[in-house]
Amino acid sequence: MDHCRTIEEMLSAYLDGELTQQDRQRVEVHADSCGACGKTLAELKRVSAGIGGLHTPEPTPEQWSRMMPIVVTKTSRGLGWLLALIGGAILAGYAIYEFATDDTVDALVKIAVAGVVGGSALLLLSVILDRLRARKTDRYKDVEL
Amino acid sequence: MEAEFDLDALAERFQRKGFALAMHLLGNADDAADAVQEGLSVLWSRRKNLRPGQDPAAWFFRVLRNHCIDQLRKRRHRGGGSVEVEDLPAAPADRPDIGAERREFNVRLFQELERLDLPHREILLLRDFQDLSYSQIAAVLGISQGTVMSRLHRARMLLRERLKDFL
């Protein structure tokens, strides 16, 4: 009976071809002579084959296109960001200079505008920092098998 | 190895298999398609982390499976149900080559499979439905090969017990 239990625990691995040659032979010899274990082996085989033959509906054309991976081209995205940042910095610098040296604008207005622009820039900076922090905790970043 | 990382080849290799597994885990075709997209996107973006000769299948299925589990957790939080058995027929009705008895067995097998808890259900699907080896399953689930062997056997024995009348 104890022998049956030991063999029974190996039946699935036997079916899957995951046993050593020695264990494989042990299972075969025992299953040939033990009706109960032989029956269990046949039933497990049927269960396994049944799962393998289960049907899955065919995806619709929309689902096929939905499955296409999102590919990020890092080089072009990086270059795009660089160009946009350089252009934005030049424009911002020019606008600040023109605004600061414009004598027709009241000083109080200049202070208010500086507050709005400065506050917005700080908010943007905090969002960017949050995103950078989130990237460090990306769950798939260091996935290794 | 480079040819293996052709995007179209990856999609060709994993889309159908991934969709089938995600359908059986999630029971919803749109969610399954999204899970495959997630798996392929992560595999593609992290392809340089794979060591030479390493099979990307375990990685793909690991990401896909984790995404499916996340979706199931979100559903539970939202109070949604689990997989609807009716959404996923065990055998297509228009196949004359499948006899009534086998069809009945397939339907019952499918119902009992869906009633298993997730650890048992997913290991059966990875082995018997996706034909992954024990070492690949161990990598997908993050467990030892010994645990794969014992858990898979327990799962099959459970199903066998519940399907006794049909075997």
PDB file of C-alpha atoms in Angstrom, chain A residues 46, chain B residues 90-107 166:
ATOM      1  CA  ARG A  46      -7.972  11.012 -19.890  1.00  0.00           C
TER       2      ARG A  46
ATOM      3  CA  ALA B  90     -16.050  23.494 -23.870  1.00  0.00           C
ATOM      4  CA  ALA B  91     -16.749  22.197 -27.368  1.00  0.00           C
ATOM      5  CA  PRO B  92     -18.053  24.051 -30.420  1.00  0.00           C
ATOM      6  CA  ALA B  93     -21.621  23.065 -31.188  1.00  0.00           C
ATOM      7  CA  ASP B  94     -21.020  22.829 -34.937  1.00  0.00           C
ATOM      8  CA  ARG B  95     -18.416  20.067 -34.813  1.00  0.00           C
ATOM      9  CA  PRO B  96     -20.010  16.799 -35.935  1.00  0.00           C
ATOM     10  CA  ASP B  97     -16.791  14.868 -35.246  1.00  0.00           C
ATOM     11  CA  ILE B  98     -17.339  15.236 -31.510  1.00  0.00           C
ATOM     12  CA  GLY B  99     -19.836  12.681 -30.261  1.00  0.00           C
ATOM     13  CA  ALA B 100     -22.499  13.448 -27.677  1.00  0.00           C
ATOM     14  CA  GLU B 101     -20.722  11.496 -24.976  1.00  0.00           C
ATOM     15  CA  ARG B 102     -17.408  13.266 -25.495  1.00  0.00           C
ATOM     16  CA  ARG B 103     -19.146  16.599 -25.685  1.00  0.00           C
ATOM     17  CA  GLU B 104     -20.826  15.922 -22.366  1.00  0.00           C
ATOM     18  CA  PHE B 105     -17.467  14.900 -20.879  1.00  0.00           C
ATOM     19  CA  ASN B 106     -15.832  18.092 -22.227  1.00  0.00           C
ATOM     20  CA  VAL B 107     -18.578  20.300 -20.798  1.00  0.00           C
ATOM     21  CA  PHE B 166     -17.427  10.061 -16.603  1.00  0.00           C
TER      22      PHE B 166
END
